[in-house]
PDB file of C-alpha atoms in Angstrom:
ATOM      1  CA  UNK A1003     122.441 100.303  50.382  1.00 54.00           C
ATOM      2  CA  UNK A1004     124.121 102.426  47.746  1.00 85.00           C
ATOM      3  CA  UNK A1005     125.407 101.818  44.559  1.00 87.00           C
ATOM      4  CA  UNK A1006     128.830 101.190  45.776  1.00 87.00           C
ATOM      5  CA  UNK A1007     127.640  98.501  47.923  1.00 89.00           C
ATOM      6  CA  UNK A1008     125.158  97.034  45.513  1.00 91.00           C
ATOM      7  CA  UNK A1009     128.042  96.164  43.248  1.00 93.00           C
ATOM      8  CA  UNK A1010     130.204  94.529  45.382  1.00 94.00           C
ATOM      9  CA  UNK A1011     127.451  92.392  46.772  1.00 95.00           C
ATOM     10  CA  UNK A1012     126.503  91.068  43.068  1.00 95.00           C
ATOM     11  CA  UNK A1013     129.508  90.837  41.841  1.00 97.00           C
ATOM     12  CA  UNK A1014     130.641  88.990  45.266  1.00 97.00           C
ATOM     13  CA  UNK A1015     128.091  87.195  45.542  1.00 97.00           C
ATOM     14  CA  UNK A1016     128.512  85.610  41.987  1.00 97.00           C
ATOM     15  CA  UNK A1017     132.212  84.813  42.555  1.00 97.00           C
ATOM     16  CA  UNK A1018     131.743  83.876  46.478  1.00 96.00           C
ATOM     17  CA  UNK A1019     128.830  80.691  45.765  1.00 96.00           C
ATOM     18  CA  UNK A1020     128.068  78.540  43.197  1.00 95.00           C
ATOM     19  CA  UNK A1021     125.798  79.264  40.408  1.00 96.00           C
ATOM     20  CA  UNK A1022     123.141  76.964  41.371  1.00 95.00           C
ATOM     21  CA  UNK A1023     123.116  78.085  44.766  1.00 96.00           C
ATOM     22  CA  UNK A1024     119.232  78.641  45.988  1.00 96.00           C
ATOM     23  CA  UNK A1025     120.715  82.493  47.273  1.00 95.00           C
ATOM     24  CA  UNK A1026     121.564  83.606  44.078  1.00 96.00           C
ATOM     25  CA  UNK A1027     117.724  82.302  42.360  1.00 94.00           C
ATOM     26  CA  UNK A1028     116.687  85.680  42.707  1.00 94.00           C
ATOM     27  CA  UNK A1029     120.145  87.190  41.119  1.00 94.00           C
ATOM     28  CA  UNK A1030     119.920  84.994  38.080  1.00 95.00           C
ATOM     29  CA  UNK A1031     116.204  85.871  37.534  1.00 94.00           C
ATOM     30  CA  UNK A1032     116.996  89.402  37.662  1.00 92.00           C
ATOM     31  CA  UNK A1033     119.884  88.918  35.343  1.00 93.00           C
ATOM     32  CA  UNK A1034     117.754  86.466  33.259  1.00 92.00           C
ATOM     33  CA  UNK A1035     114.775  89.250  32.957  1.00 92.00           C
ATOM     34  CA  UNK A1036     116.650  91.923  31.873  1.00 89.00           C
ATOM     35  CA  UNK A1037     116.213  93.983  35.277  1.00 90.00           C
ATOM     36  CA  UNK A1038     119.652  94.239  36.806  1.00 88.00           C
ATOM     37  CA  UNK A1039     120.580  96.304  33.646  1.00 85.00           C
ATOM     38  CA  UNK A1040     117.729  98.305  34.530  1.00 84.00           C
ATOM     39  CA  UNK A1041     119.062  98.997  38.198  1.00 83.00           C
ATOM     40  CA  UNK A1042     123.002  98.849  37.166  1.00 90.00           C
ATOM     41  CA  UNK A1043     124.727 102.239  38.347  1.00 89.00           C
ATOM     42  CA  UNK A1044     127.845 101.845  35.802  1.00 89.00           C
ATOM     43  CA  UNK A1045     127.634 102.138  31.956  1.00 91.00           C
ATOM     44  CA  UNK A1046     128.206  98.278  31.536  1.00 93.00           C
ATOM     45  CA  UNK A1047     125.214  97.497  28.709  1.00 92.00           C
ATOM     46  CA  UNK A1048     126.937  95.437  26.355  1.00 93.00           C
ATOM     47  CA  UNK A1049     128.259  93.045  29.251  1.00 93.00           C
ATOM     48  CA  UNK A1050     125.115  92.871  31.197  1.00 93.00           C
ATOM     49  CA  UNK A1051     123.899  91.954  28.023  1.00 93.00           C
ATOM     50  CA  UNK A1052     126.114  89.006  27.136  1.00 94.00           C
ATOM     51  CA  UNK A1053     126.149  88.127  31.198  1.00 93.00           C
ATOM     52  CA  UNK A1054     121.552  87.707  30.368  1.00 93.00           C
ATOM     53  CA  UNK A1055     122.123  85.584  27.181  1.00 94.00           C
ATOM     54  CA  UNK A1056     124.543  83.146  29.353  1.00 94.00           C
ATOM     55  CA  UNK A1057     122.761  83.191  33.225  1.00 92.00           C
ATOM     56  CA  UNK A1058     121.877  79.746  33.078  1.00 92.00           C
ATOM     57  CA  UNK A1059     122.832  78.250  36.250  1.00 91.00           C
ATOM     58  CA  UNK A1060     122.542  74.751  35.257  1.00 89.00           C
ATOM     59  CA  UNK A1061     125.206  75.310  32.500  1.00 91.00           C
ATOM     60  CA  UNK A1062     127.486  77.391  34.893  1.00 96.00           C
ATOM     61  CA  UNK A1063     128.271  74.874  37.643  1.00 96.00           C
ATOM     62  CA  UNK A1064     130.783  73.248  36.321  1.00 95.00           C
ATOM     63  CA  UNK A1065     132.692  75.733  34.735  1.00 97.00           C
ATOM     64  CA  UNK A1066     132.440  77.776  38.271  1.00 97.00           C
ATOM     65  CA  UNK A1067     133.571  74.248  39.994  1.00 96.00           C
ATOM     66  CA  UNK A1068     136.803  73.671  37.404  1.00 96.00           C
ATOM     67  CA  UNK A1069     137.732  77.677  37.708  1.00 97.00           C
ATOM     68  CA  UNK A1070     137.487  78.026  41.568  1.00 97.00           C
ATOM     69  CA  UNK A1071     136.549  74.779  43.813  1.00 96.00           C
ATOM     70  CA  UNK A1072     139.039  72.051  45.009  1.00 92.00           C
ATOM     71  CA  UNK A1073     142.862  71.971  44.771  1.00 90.00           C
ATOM     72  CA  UNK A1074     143.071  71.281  41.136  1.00 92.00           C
ATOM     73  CA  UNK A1075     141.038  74.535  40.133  1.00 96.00           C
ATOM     74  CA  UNK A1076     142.309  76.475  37.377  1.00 97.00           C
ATOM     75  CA  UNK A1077     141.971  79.942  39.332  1.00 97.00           C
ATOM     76  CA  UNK A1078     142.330  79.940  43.213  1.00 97.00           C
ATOM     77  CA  UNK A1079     139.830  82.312  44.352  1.00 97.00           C
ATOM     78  CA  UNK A1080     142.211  82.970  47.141  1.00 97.00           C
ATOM     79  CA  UNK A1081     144.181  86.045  47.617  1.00 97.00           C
ATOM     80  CA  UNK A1082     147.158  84.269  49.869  1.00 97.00           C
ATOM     81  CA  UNK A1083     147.507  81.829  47.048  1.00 96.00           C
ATOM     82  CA  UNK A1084     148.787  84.318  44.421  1.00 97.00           C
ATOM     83  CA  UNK A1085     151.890  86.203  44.020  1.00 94.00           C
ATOM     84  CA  UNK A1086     150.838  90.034  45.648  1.00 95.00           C
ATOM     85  CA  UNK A1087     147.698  88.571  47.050  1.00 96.00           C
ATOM     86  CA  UNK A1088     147.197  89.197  51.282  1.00 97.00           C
ATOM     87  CA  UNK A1089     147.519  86.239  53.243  1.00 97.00           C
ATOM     88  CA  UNK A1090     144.575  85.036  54.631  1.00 97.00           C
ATOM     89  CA  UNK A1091     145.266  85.899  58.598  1.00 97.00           C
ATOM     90  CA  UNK A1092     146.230  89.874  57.944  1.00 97.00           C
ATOM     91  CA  UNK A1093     142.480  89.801  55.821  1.00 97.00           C
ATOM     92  CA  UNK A1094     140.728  88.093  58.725  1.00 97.00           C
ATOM     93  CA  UNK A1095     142.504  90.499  61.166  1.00 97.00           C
ATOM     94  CA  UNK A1096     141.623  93.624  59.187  1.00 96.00           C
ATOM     95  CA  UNK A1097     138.022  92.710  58.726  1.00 94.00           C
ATOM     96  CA  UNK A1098     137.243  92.004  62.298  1.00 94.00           C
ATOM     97  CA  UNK A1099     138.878  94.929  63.645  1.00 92.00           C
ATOM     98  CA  UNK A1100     135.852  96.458  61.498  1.00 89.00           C
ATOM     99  CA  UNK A1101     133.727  94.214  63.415  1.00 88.00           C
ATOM    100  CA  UNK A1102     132.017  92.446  60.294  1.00 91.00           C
ATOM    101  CA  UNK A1103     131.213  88.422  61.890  1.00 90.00           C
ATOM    102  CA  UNK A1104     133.445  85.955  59.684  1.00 93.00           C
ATOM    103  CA  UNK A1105     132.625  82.773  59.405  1.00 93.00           C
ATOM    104  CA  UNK A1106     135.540  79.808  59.115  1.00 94.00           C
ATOM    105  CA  UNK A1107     136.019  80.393  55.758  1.00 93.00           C
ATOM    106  CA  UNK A1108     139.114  81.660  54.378  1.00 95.00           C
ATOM    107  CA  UNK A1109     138.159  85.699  54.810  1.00 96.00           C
ATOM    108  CA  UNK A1110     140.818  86.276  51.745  1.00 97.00           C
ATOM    109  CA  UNK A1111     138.538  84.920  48.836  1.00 97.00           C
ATOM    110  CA  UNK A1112     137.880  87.185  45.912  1.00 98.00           C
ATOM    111  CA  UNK A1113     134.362  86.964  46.309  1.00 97.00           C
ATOM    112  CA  UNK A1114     134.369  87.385  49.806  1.00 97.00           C
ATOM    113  CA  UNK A1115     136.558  90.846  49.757  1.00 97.00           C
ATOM    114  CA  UNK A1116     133.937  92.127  46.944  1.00 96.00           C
ATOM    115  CA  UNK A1117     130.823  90.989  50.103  1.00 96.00           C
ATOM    116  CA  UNK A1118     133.489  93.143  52.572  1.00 95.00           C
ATOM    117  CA  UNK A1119     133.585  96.160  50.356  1.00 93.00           C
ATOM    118  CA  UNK A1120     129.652  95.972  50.683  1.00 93.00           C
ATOM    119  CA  UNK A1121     129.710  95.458  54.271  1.00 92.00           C
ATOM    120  CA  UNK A1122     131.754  98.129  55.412  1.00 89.00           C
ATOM    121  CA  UNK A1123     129.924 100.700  53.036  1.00 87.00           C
ATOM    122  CA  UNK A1124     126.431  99.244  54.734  1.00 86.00           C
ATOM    123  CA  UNK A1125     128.429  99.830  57.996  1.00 80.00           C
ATOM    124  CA  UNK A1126     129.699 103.227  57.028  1.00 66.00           C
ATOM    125  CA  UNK A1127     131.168 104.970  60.090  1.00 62.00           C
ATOM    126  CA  UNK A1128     133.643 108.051  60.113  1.00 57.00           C
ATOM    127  CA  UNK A1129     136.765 106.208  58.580  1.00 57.00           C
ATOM    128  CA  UNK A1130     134.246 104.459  55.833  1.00 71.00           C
ATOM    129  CA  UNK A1131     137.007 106.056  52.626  1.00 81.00           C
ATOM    130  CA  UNK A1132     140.015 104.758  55.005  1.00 87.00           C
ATOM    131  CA  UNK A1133     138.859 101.709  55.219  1.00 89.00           C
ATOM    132  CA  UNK A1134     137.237 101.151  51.708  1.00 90.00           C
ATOM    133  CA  UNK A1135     140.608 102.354  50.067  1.00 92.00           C
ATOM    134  CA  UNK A1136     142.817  99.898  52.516  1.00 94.00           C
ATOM    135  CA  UNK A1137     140.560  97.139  51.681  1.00 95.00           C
ATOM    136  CA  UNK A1138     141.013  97.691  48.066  1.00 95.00           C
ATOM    137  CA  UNK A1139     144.548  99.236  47.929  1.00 96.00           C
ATOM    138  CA  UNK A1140     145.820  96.424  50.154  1.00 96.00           C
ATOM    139  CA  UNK A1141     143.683  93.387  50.257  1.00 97.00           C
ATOM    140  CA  UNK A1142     141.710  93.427  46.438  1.00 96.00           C
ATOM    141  CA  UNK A1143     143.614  95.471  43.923  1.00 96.00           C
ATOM    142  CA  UNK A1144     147.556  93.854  44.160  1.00 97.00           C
ATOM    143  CA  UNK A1145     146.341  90.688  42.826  1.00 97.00           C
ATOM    144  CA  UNK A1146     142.624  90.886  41.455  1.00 97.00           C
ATOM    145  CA  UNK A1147     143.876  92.194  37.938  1.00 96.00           C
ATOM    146  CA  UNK A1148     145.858  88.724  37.549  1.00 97.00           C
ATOM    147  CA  UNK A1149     143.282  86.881  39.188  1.00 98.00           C
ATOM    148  CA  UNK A1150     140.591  88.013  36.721  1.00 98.00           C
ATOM    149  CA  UNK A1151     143.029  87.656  33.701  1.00 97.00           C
ATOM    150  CA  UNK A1152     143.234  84.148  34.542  1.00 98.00           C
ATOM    151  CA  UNK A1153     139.330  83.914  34.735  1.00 98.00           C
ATOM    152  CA  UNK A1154     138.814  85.141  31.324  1.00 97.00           C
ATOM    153  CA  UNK A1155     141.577  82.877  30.341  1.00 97.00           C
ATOM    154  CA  UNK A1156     140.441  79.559  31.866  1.00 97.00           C
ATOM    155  CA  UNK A1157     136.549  80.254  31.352  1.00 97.00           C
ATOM    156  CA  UNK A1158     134.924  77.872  29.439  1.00 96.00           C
ATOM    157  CA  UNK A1159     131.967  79.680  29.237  1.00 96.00           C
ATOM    158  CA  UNK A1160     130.947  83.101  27.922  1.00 97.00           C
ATOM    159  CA  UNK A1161     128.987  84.124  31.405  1.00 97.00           C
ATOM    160  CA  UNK A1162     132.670  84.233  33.469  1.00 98.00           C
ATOM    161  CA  UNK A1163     134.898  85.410  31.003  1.00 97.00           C
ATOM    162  CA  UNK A1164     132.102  87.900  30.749  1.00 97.00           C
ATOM    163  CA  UNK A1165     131.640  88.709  34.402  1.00 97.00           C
ATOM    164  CA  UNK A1166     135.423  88.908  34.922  1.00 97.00           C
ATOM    165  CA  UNK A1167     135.783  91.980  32.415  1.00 96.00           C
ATOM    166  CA  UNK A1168     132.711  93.570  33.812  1.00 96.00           C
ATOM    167  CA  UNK A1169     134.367  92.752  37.863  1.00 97.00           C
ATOM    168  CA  UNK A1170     137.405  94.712  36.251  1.00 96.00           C
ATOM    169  CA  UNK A1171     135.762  97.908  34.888  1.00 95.00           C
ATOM    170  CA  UNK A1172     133.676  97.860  38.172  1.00 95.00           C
ATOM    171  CA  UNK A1173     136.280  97.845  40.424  1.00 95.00           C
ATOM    172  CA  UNK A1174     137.993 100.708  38.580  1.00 94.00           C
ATOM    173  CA  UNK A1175     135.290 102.754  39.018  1.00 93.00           C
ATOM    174  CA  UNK A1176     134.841 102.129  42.616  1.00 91.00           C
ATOM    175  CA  UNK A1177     138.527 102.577  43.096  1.00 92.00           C
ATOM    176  CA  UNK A1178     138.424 106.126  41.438  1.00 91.00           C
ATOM    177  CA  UNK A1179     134.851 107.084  42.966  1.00 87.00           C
ATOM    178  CA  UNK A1180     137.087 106.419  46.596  1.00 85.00           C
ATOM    179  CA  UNK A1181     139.851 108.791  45.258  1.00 85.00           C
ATOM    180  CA  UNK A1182     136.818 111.417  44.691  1.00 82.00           C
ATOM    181  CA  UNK A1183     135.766 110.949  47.917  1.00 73.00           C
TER     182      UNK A1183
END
């Protein structure tokens, strides 16, 4: 795994299950001890920082659950529900062709195109760049910056509006690193 792929897979992972989910124990501790600023490829101190001082699952469930879970959530984490967001079936269609095993879940959640963008980098075959760049120029980019927005808006708690300001920066500079490519 690279440093491309490590990032998506945090910051998916943090977006794609709830806080107090027993997968992400090991993420929080990490984030909790200090250590993923240790191991974090981008120059993201100060947020890492205020992401440590907030990591407590406990507190985080149900501003996670009001932001993105049920039909009366304040921010859909769901790219078909927003303006210039995919629809769900062109996602799912676009991801297997890749071959990466979906599971009934909608394959157009935020969270779950940030675990993609770590998958097919994992996965990395000839048309890796093609692929990385349609994924974000079609699928992630259109309607992330509005999603996030929204986050930061509707948080209640300093660790999401906090994680959706680092999830912008990050993407950026995955976005550009492709264009370097």
């Amino acid at each position: 795994m690279n440093e491309f792929s490590i990032i998506c897979r945090i910051l998916g992972s943090l977006f794609n299950r709830q806080p107090q989910d027993p997968l992400l124990v090991p993420l929080f501790t990490l984030l909790r001890e200090g250590k993923l600023q240790q191991q974090w490829p981008l120059e993201q101190d100060e947020l890492l920082t205020r992401l440590q001082n907030n990591s407590d699952p406990q507190l985080l469930a149900a501003d996670y659950n009001a932001l993105f879970v049920g039909s009366e959530c304040s921010v859909p984490p769901y790219g078909s529900q927003w303006e210039n967001g995919p629809q769900e079936a062109d996602v799912r269609a676009f991801l297997q062709q890749r071959g990466m095993p979906l599971s009934d879940a909608p394959a157009d959640h935020f969270g779950l195109l940030l675990l993609a963008a770590s998958w097919l980098e994992d996965q990395s075959q000839e048309d890796e760049s093609a692929a990385q760049i349609a994924l974000f120029d079609d699928y992630l980019l259109p309607w992330c910056g509005q999603f996030l927005g929204k986050v930061e808006a509707h948080a209640t708690t300093p660790f999401y509006r906090t994680l959706a300001l680092l999830s912008r920066e990050a993407l950026q500079a995955m976005r550009d690193e492709l264009d370097e490519e």
